[in-house]
Amino acid sequence: MNPIRNTALALLALTLAGCNTFYAEAEQPQVCVTLAPQTFTITGSSAAPVAEAAAATTLAGFGAQVDLGLSSWLPDFMTKGSSDSRILHLLSFSVAASGAAGANLDWLQSVQITVQKGTTTPVVLASWTPGSGQTGHVGPLLTSVTVPGSNQDLNLSDFLSSNGTLVTAVTGTVDSARLPAGSTWTGQVGVCFYAKIKKTYAELINGN
Amino acid sequence: MRILPLLLAGLLAAPSLAAGQSATPGAPAATAPAATAPVQAAAPAPPPVEEKRDPQFGLALTLGVADGAVLSFTWSPLWWMMLDAGFAYTLQPGLVVGLEFRPIDFFVAPIIRGEYGYYFPGRTADQIMKWAGVPEAQWPLVGSASYNWFSGLVGIAIGSRRGFTAALEGGIGLISLNVKGGSSTVNGAQVTTEAWKAQSFFPTARISFLYFF
């Protein structure tokens, strides 16, 4: 056996083994994004009782697709590539009244955020109804709602599109009788995430 | 090797030991004065041989990963152990301290070393973002960064323990990058990041030149 060749092979094997042993990881405990005001379209109305008020209320649905372009806000290595090495959790979701002074969300009856990839079944990330506790009041009026993620074990990396976008939908119901005139309402949506990535040197070298 | 001076010292000390034995109490009293007087006159005891103490202090220049460039002072309280502390610079100034063992005192000697380094907050993050191709719009989200690491190395030193040595070492280390957060408007969204941390288990290497004076 050629000792030089054996030595070279051993060094190569050691290097390759090392590339799978050595790693780099990054952890972002919290990144919060407040999107530009979103317009939600009222989709219909129906009479339904509201339990707490014990009075008939006219409910109307609303919804809008909100694309969270995470690749715009986080480095590419945290949003692209295999989801096996990445963890992305929703920490919280918020919606706040926007528009004219005094705007509020007192007419809001429920809100939820779901995530979907392609044609898969949407998964609820967070939801809120009056009295569920996670509210942000300014004075007597409800001006914002903040809800912790209800499914914090869900790895949102599995839902990222190839361009690093998370397709979410914000839906809910409003009391159309108290809603200011119009078929739309505008609110400011905020989301907070936890992100962690761990890659071996071999993965970094191969660009995975 | 270190054993050579001991052998020489033993050879030089042999005559004085012989003289000492001849004057041992208990020898026959009648022959002692006549026999010992000429020996003492002919071979006076040589002065005691003192082994010269190895130099304790040195100055080292090191280039390495993740050390960067390091100018350090070395203290060797024992011939086989060295402690060093130095000023370092990579992307930022920093400090490096190390503990090193050289268990064999020879022209070529193995080295076992452990070290810790800390680099102060500064432009580290900017450079990393440039290298990583992070879009400039995201730069405000990454504040100043400091980093520190631990490493363990083995290597080989060539040269004299009492003068100049060059050493080449390799090993493994754990490096931590501590980054402050920031806030910025990116693509129409207000983004705020908390302080975050990155770690890497990485291969490390260094070459150093040490002079004991």
Short mmCIF file of C-alpha atoms in Angstrom, two decimals:
data_model
loop_
_atom_site.label_atom_id
_atom_site.label_comp_id
_atom_site.label_asym_id
_atom_site.label_seq_id
_atom_site.Cartn_x
_atom_site.Cartn_y
_atom_site.Cartn_z
CA MET A 1 0.00 0.00 0.00
CA ASN A 2 1.19 3.48 -0.80
CA PRO A 3 1.57 5.32 2.54
CA ILE A 4 1.34 8.73 0.91
CA ARG A 5 -1.90 7.83 -0.80
CA ASN A 6 -3.26 6.36 2.43
CA THR A 7 -2.32 9.48 4.31
CA ALA A 8 -3.98 11.68 1.70
CA LEU A 9 -7.13 9.55 1.81
CA ALA A 10 -7.17 9.67 5.59
CA LEU A 11 -6.81 13.45 5.58
CA LEU A 12 -9.59 13.76 2.99
CA ALA A 13 -11.86 11.50 5.04
CA LEU A 14 -11.06 13.48 8.16
CA THR A 15 -11.84 16.75 6.40
CA LEU A 16 -15.15 15.45 5.07
CA ALA A 17 -16.06 14.08 8.49
CA GLY A 18 -15.15 17.42 9.97
CA CYS A 19 -17.43 19.26 7.56
CA ASN A 20 -20.34 17.28 8.94
CA THR A 21 -19.22 17.83 12.51
CA PHE A 22 -18.51 21.53 12.36
CA TYR A 23 -21.57 23.69 12.30
CA ALA A 24 -22.86 27.23 12.50
CA GLU A 25 -26.13 28.26 14.09
CA ALA A 26 -27.95 31.51 14.62
CA GLU A 27 -30.85 32.24 16.90
CA GLN A 28 -33.08 35.29 16.71
CA PRO A 29 -35.27 35.36 19.85
CA GLN A 30 -37.69 37.87 18.38
CA VAL A 31 -38.11 39.75 15.17
CA CYS A 32 -41.25 41.85 14.87
CA VAL A 33 -42.69 43.18 11.67
CA THR A 34 -45.40 45.81 11.41
CA LEU A 35 -46.82 45.85 7.94
CA ALA A 36 -48.18 48.80 6.07
CA PRO A 37 -51.91 49.23 6.76
CA GLN A 38 -53.96 46.44 5.22
CA THR A 39 -57.41 46.84 3.78
CA PHE A 40 -59.93 44.19 4.73
CA THR A 41 -63.04 43.67 2.68
CA ILE A 42 -66.34 42.99 4.39
CA THR A 43 -67.62 39.83 2.79
CA GLY A 44 -71.22 39.48 3.99
CA SER A 45 -73.44 39.74 6.98
CA SER A 46 -75.68 37.53 9.04
CA ALA A 47 -77.59 37.92 12.25
CA ALA A 48 -76.07 36.02 15.11
CA PRO A 49 -76.19 36.27 18.87
CA VAL A 50 -73.15 37.51 20.70
CA ALA A 51 -72.91 35.57 23.91
CA GLU A 52 -71.41 38.18 26.17
CA ALA A 53 -73.69 40.97 25.11
CA ALA A 54 -76.69 38.61 25.15
CA ALA A 55 -78.14 40.59 22.34
CA ALA A 56 -78.57 40.04 18.66
CA THR A 57 -75.76 41.43 16.60
CA THR A 58 -75.33 41.55 12.89
CA LEU A 59 -72.08 39.83 12.06
CA ALA A 60 -70.20 40.29 8.89
CA GLY A 61 -67.11 38.50 7.78
CA PHE A 62 -63.93 40.02 6.54
CA GLY A 63 -60.70 38.72 5.22
CA ALA A 64 -57.57 39.46 3.33
CA GLN A 65 -54.53 37.57 2.20
CA VAL A 66 -51.38 38.94 3.81
CA ASP A 67 -48.11 37.87 2.26
CA LEU A 68 -45.28 38.04 4.76
CA GLY A 69 -42.14 38.46 2.71
CA LEU A 70 -39.75 37.12 5.31
CA SER A 71 -36.88 37.06 2.85
CA SER A 72 -37.12 40.85 2.81
CA TRP A 73 -36.68 41.08 6.54
CA LEU A 74 -34.38 38.21 7.40
CA PRO A 75 -31.11 37.12 5.81
CA ASP A 76 -31.56 34.60 2.99
CA PHE A 77 -29.86 31.80 4.86
CA MET A 78 -32.67 31.94 7.41
CA THR A 79 -35.49 31.73 4.90
CA LYS A 80 -34.20 29.65 2.00
CA GLY A 81 -33.02 26.09 1.61
CA SER A 82 -34.08 22.96 3.44
CA SER A 83 -36.54 23.45 6.29
CA ASP A 84 -34.90 20.59 8.21
CA SER A 85 -32.28 22.91 9.63
CA ARG A 86 -34.55 25.90 10.27
CA ILE A 87 -37.10 26.68 12.91
CA LEU A 88 -39.55 29.54 12.53
CA HIS A 89 -42.30 30.08 15.09
CA LEU A 90 -44.99 32.71 15.32
CA LEU A 91 -44.70 34.39 18.71
CA SER A 92 -47.55 36.80 18.40
CA PHE A 93 -49.95 38.43 16.04
CA SER A 94 -51.51 41.84 16.38
CA VAL A 95 -53.94 44.06 14.59
CA ALA A 96 -54.39 47.73 15.36
CA ALA A 97 -56.85 50.35 14.28
CA SER A 98 -55.48 52.73 11.73
CA GLY A 99 -56.86 55.70 9.92
CA ALA A 100 -58.49 58.78 11.39
CA ALA A 101 -57.93 59.87 14.95
CA GLY A 102 -60.16 57.99 17.32
CA ALA A 103 -60.30 54.96 15.10
CA ASN A 104 -60.93 51.86 17.11
CA LEU A 105 -61.78 48.20 16.86
CA ASP A 106 -64.78 48.13 19.17
CA TRP A 107 -66.83 46.51 16.43
CA LEU A 108 -64.34 43.64 16.04
CA GLN A 109 -65.91 40.33 17.06
CA SER A 110 -63.22 37.86 16.13
CA VAL A 111 -59.99 37.65 14.22
CA GLN A 112 -57.66 34.86 13.29
CA ILE A 113 -54.58 34.35 11.22
CA THR A 114 -53.99 31.20 9.22
CA VAL A 115 -51.10 30.02 7.13
CA GLN A 116 -51.28 27.93 4.01
CA LYS A 117 -48.83 26.55 1.52
CA GLY A 118 -50.20 25.81 -1.93
CA THR A 119 -53.49 24.01 -1.72
CA THR A 120 -52.92 22.45 1.69
CA THR A 121 -55.43 22.94 4.48
CA PRO A 122 -54.95 26.29 6.24
CA VAL A 123 -53.50 26.05 9.74
CA VAL A 124 -54.62 28.48 12.44
CA LEU A 125 -51.69 30.35 13.95
CA ALA A 126 -53.55 32.65 16.33
CA SER A 127 -57.12 33.68 17.03
CA TRP A 128 -58.94 36.18 19.18
CA THR A 129 -62.45 36.82 20.39
CA PRO A 130 -63.63 39.49 22.84
CA GLY A 131 -62.94 38.46 26.39
CA SER A 132 -60.11 36.12 25.48
CA GLY A 133 -57.83 38.41 27.35
CA GLN A 134 -55.17 39.30 24.86
CA THR A 135 -56.20 42.83 24.14
CA GLY A 136 -54.58 46.19 24.08
CA HIS A 137 -56.87 48.95 25.26
CA VAL A 138 -56.24 52.67 25.08
CA GLY A 139 -58.86 54.30 27.20
CA PRO A 140 -62.30 52.82 26.93
CA LEU A 141 -61.90 51.88 23.31
CA LEU A 142 -60.33 48.80 21.83
CA THR A 143 -57.59 50.08 19.58
CA SER A 144 -55.47 47.02 19.13
CA VAL A 145 -55.50 43.29 19.65
CA THR A 146 -52.41 41.23 20.33
CA VAL A 147 -52.60 37.46 20.42
CA PRO A 148 -49.81 35.01 21.20
CA GLY A 149 -49.29 32.28 18.66
CA SER A 150 -51.57 29.39 19.54
CA ASN A 151 -49.44 26.82 17.79
CA GLN A 152 -45.90 27.70 18.76
CA ASP A 153 -44.62 24.21 17.99
CA LEU A 154 -45.56 24.65 14.37
CA ASN A 155 -42.47 25.18 12.23
CA LEU A 156 -43.41 27.84 9.74
CA SER A 157 -40.35 27.01 7.67
CA ASP A 158 -42.43 24.22 6.18
CA PHE A 159 -44.84 26.83 4.87
CA LEU A 160 -42.34 29.16 3.29
CA SER A 161 -42.56 29.44 -0.44
CA SER A 162 -39.46 29.15 -2.59
CA ASN A 163 -39.02 32.92 -2.56
CA GLY A 164 -39.18 33.10 1.23
CA THR A 165 -42.75 34.31 1.54
CA LEU A 166 -45.27 33.14 4.09
CA VAL A 167 -48.80 33.30 2.71
CA THR A 168 -51.22 34.07 5.51
CA ALA A 169 -54.85 35.02 5.67
CA VAL A 170 -56.35 37.34 8.25
CA THR A 171 -60.04 36.68 8.69
CA GLY A 172 -62.71 37.38 11.26
CA THR A 173 -66.05 38.90 11.98
CA VAL A 174 -67.25 42.37 12.76
CA ASP A 175 -70.41 43.82 14.19
CA SER A 176 -71.57 45.46 11.01
CA ALA A 177 -74.04 47.65 12.89
CA ARG A 178 -71.19 49.36 14.73
CA LEU A 179 -68.73 49.34 11.89
CA PRO A 180 -68.10 52.73 10.33
CA ALA A 181 -69.68 53.09 6.93
CA GLY A 182 -68.06 51.33 4.03
CA SER A 183 -67.40 47.88 2.72
CA THR A 184 -63.80 47.81 3.89
CA TRP A 185 -61.83 48.60 6.99
CA THR A 186 -58.16 49.27 7.43
CA GLY A 187 -55.90 47.89 10.09
CA GLN A 188 -52.26 47.53 10.82
CA VAL A 189 -51.06 43.98 11.14
CA GLY A 190 -47.99 43.02 13.13
CA VAL A 191 -46.30 39.66 13.59
CA CYS A 192 -43.44 38.55 15.79
CA PHE A 193 -41.34 35.50 15.04
CA TYR A 194 -38.69 33.36 16.63
CA ALA A 195 -36.10 32.04 14.20
CA LYS A 196 -33.26 29.58 14.53
CA ILE A 197 -31.05 27.93 11.97
CA LYS A 198 -28.32 25.35 12.26
CA LYS A 199 -26.22 24.14 9.35
CA THR A 200 -23.16 21.97 9.07
CA TYR A 201 -20.17 23.26 7.19
CA ALA A 202 -20.89 20.66 4.51
CA GLU A 203 -24.35 22.16 4.02
CA LEU A 204 -22.94 25.67 3.92
CA ILE A 205 -20.30 24.65 1.39
CA ASN A 206 -22.88 22.87 -0.77
CA GLY A 207 -25.29 25.79 -0.49
CA ASN A 208 -28.12 23.72 1.02
CA MET B 1 17.72 17.12 25.75
CA ARG B 2 17.23 18.26 29.32
CA ILE B 3 18.92 15.11 30.68
CA LEU B 4 22.31 16.08 29.21
CA PRO B 5 23.08 18.90 31.65
CA LEU B 6 22.25 16.57 34.54
CA LEU B 7 24.76 13.97 33.33
CA LEU B 8 27.45 16.63 32.97
CA ALA B 9 26.70 17.94 36.44
CA GLY B 10 26.99 14.42 37.82
CA LEU B 11 30.39 13.86 36.22
CA LEU B 12 31.73 17.16 37.53
CA ALA B 13 30.42 16.47 41.00
CA ALA B 14 31.95 12.96 41.24
CA PRO B 15 35.43 13.99 42.60
CA SER B 16 34.00 16.08 45.38
CA LEU B 17 31.71 13.25 46.38
CA ALA B 18 34.70 10.92 46.57
CA ALA B 19 36.54 13.42 48.75
CA GLY B 20 33.58 13.76 51.02
CA GLN B 21 33.30 9.99 51.44
CA SER B 22 36.99 9.70 52.46
CA ALA B 23 36.39 12.12 55.33
CA THR B 24 33.44 10.23 56.61
CA PRO B 25 33.38 9.85 60.42
CA GLY B 26 34.07 6.32 61.52
CA ALA B 27 37.19 5.79 59.38
CA PRO B 28 40.30 4.41 61.18
CA ALA B 29 41.73 7.27 63.26
CA ALA B 30 45.40 6.24 62.83
CA THR B 31 45.46 6.45 59.03
CA ALA B 32 43.15 9.43 58.60
CA PRO B 33 45.56 12.34 59.10
CA ALA B 34 48.27 10.93 56.87
CA ALA B 35 45.97 9.79 54.07
CA THR B 36 43.61 12.73 53.80
CA ALA B 37 45.97 15.66 54.06
CA PRO B 38 47.60 15.28 50.59
CA VAL B 39 44.25 14.62 48.86
CA GLN B 40 42.71 17.78 50.25
CA ALA B 41 45.68 19.81 49.14
CA ALA B 42 45.77 18.33 45.62
CA ALA B 43 42.04 18.43 44.73
CA PRO B 44 40.10 21.29 46.25
CA ALA B 45 36.35 20.83 45.94
CA PRO B 46 34.94 22.58 42.80
CA PRO B 47 32.21 25.15 43.31
CA PRO B 48 28.72 23.62 43.28
CA VAL B 49 27.23 23.34 39.80
CA GLU B 50 24.01 25.34 39.46
CA GLU B 51 21.65 24.48 36.64
CA LYS B 52 20.90 27.66 34.74
CA ARG B 53 17.26 28.60 35.13
CA ASP B 54 15.23 28.67 31.91
CA PRO B 55 14.06 32.10 30.85
CA GLN B 56 10.61 32.81 32.17
CA PHE B 57 9.38 35.67 30.05
CA GLY B 58 8.82 35.88 26.33
CA LEU B 59 7.13 37.79 23.58
CA ALA B 60 5.05 36.10 20.88
CA LEU B 61 3.52 37.10 17.58
CA THR B 62 0.66 34.92 16.40
CA LEU B 63 -1.49 34.72 13.30
CA GLY B 64 -4.49 32.47 13.34
CA VAL B 65 -8.14 31.71 13.07
CA ALA B 66 -10.00 32.91 15.10
CA ASP B 67 -7.13 34.76 16.77
CA GLY B 68 -6.37 37.19 14.00
CA ALA B 69 -3.07 38.88 14.74
CA VAL B 70 -1.96 38.67 18.35
CA LEU B 71 0.97 40.22 20.17
CA SER B 72 1.25 38.50 23.53
CA PHE B 73 3.43 38.29 26.59
CA THR B 74 4.36 34.84 27.82
CA TRP B 75 5.23 33.73 31.31
CA SER B 76 6.63 30.30 31.92
CA PRO B 77 6.67 29.50 35.64
CA LEU B 78 7.67 25.89 34.86
CA TRP B 79 9.72 24.78 31.89
CA TRP B 80 6.82 22.72 30.56
CA MET B 81 4.04 25.26 31.10
CA MET B 82 3.36 28.68 29.64
CA LEU B 83 0.73 31.29 30.29
CA ASP B 84 0.16 34.07 27.81
CA ALA B 85 -2.02 37.12 27.39
CA GLY B 86 -2.05 39.40 24.43
CA PHE B 87 -3.64 42.13 22.40
CA ALA B 88 -5.37 40.94 19.29
CA TYR B 89 -6.91 42.39 16.19
CA THR B 90 -9.17 40.96 13.53
CA LEU B 91 -12.11 43.14 12.57
CA GLN B 92 -11.95 44.69 16.02
CA PRO B 93 -9.41 44.87 18.81
CA GLY B 94 -9.56 42.13 21.37
CA LEU B 95 -7.79 40.09 24.02
CA VAL B 96 -6.51 36.53 23.94
CA VAL B 97 -5.29 34.46 26.88
CA GLY B 98 -3.85 30.97 26.70
CA LEU B 99 -2.44 28.09 28.69
CA GLU B 100 0.09 25.91 26.93
CA PHE B 101 1.96 22.73 27.78
CA ARG B 102 5.18 21.62 26.13
CA PRO B 103 5.87 18.31 27.89
CA ILE B 104 9.14 17.56 26.11
CA ASP B 105 12.12 19.89 26.16
CA PHE B 106 13.68 19.24 22.79
CA PHE B 107 14.35 21.04 19.51
CA VAL B 108 11.08 19.61 18.21
CA ALA B 109 8.37 19.48 20.84
CA PRO B 110 4.64 18.75 20.97
CA ILE B 111 2.24 21.40 22.20
CA ILE B 112 -1.10 21.15 23.95
CA ARG B 113 -2.91 24.45 24.24
CA GLY B 114 -6.19 25.96 25.38
CA GLU B 115 -7.17 29.56 24.77
CA TYR B 116 -9.94 32.08 25.14
CA GLY B 117 -10.43 35.21 23.13
CA TYR B 118 -12.76 38.15 23.25
CA TYR B 119 -13.21 40.85 20.66
CA PHE B 120 -14.91 44.09 21.54
CA PRO B 121 -18.14 45.29 19.87
CA GLY B 122 -17.61 47.16 16.67
CA ARG B 123 -17.66 46.75 12.93
CA THR B 124 -17.62 42.97 12.98
CA ALA B 125 -21.28 42.71 11.98
CA ASP B 126 -20.84 45.16 9.09
CA GLN B 127 -18.05 43.08 7.63
CA ILE B 128 -19.96 39.85 8.07
CA MET B 129 -23.02 41.34 6.38
CA LYS B 130 -20.89 42.48 3.45
CA TRP B 131 -19.33 39.05 3.08
CA ALA B 132 -22.69 37.30 3.48
CA GLY B 133 -24.35 39.56 0.92
CA VAL B 134 -27.04 40.82 3.27
CA PRO B 135 -29.01 43.59 1.50
CA GLU B 136 -28.14 47.06 2.77
CA ALA B 137 -31.77 47.72 3.70
CA GLN B 138 -31.41 45.06 6.41
CA TRP B 139 -28.17 46.40 7.84
CA PRO B 140 -29.85 48.59 10.50
CA LEU B 141 -31.45 45.42 11.86
CA VAL B 142 -28.03 44.14 12.85
CA GLY B 143 -26.32 46.24 15.47
CA SER B 144 -22.76 46.16 16.70
CA ALA B 145 -21.37 42.73 17.45
CA SER B 146 -18.76 41.29 19.74
CA TYR B 147 -17.45 37.76 19.68
CA ASN B 148 -15.61 35.38 21.90
CA TRP B 149 -14.35 31.84 21.59
CA PHE B 150 -12.76 28.90 23.34
CA SER B 151 -10.42 26.57 21.55
CA GLY B 152 -8.26 23.54 22.18
CA LEU B 153 -5.23 22.94 20.01
CA VAL B 154 -2.37 20.53 19.54
CA GLY B 155 0.71 21.28 17.54
CA ILE B 156 4.41 21.21 17.21
CA ALA B 157 7.10 23.68 18.21
CA ILE B 158 10.50 23.94 16.58
CA GLY B 159 13.35 25.78 18.18
CA SER B 160 14.96 26.39 21.53
CA ARG B 161 13.03 26.79 24.74
CA ARG B 162 15.80 29.21 25.76
CA GLY B 163 15.52 31.37 22.68
CA PHE B 164 13.36 31.40 19.58
CA THR B 165 10.62 28.91 18.70
CA ALA B 166 8.10 28.70 15.91
CA ALA B 167 4.92 26.74 16.48
CA LEU B 168 2.15 25.43 14.26
CA GLU B 169 -1.08 24.35 15.92
CA GLY B 170 -4.51 23.14 14.91
CA GLY B 171 -7.64 22.25 16.81
CA ILE B 172 -11.29 22.88 17.41
CA GLY B 173 -13.17 25.78 18.90
CA LEU B 174 -16.54 27.19 19.77
CA ILE B 175 -17.11 30.78 18.72
CA SER B 176 -20.05 32.97 19.73
CA LEU B 177 -21.12 36.12 17.97
CA ASN B 178 -23.27 38.43 20.08
CA VAL B 179 -25.20 40.90 17.98
CA LYS B 180 -27.31 43.82 19.09
CA GLY B 181 -30.69 44.26 17.47
CA GLY B 182 -32.03 47.20 15.56
CA SER B 183 -34.99 48.71 13.82
CA SER B 184 -35.61 49.80 10.27
CA THR B 185 -38.21 50.19 7.59
CA VAL B 186 -37.67 47.45 5.06
CA ASN B 187 -39.81 47.23 1.94
CA GLY B 188 -42.57 49.25 3.56
CA ALA B 189 -42.66 47.28 6.79
CA GLN B 190 -41.32 48.37 10.15
CA VAL B 191 -38.97 45.65 11.35
CA THR B 192 -37.48 45.41 14.84
CA THR B 193 -35.01 42.75 15.91
CA GLU B 194 -33.97 41.75 19.40
CA ALA B 195 -30.36 41.08 20.24
CA TRP B 196 -29.38 37.74 18.76
CA LYS B 197 -26.59 35.24 18.89
CA ALA B 198 -24.75 33.03 16.46
CA GLN B 199 -22.46 30.16 17.33
CA SER B 200 -20.12 27.95 15.40
CA PHE B 201 -18.15 24.82 16.22
CA PHE B 202 -15.21 25.33 13.95
CA PRO B 203 -11.69 24.20 13.08
CA THR B 204 -8.99 26.52 14.31
CA ALA B 205 -5.34 26.95 13.44
CA ARG B 206 -2.52 29.28 14.39
CA ILE B 207 1.11 29.88 13.69
CA SER B 208 3.19 31.64 16.30
CA PHE B 209 6.71 32.89 16.83
CA LEU B 210 7.95 33.09 20.40
CA TYR B 211 11.14 34.54 21.77
CA PHE B 212 12.21 34.03 25.39
CA PHE B 213 14.51 36.66 26.83
#
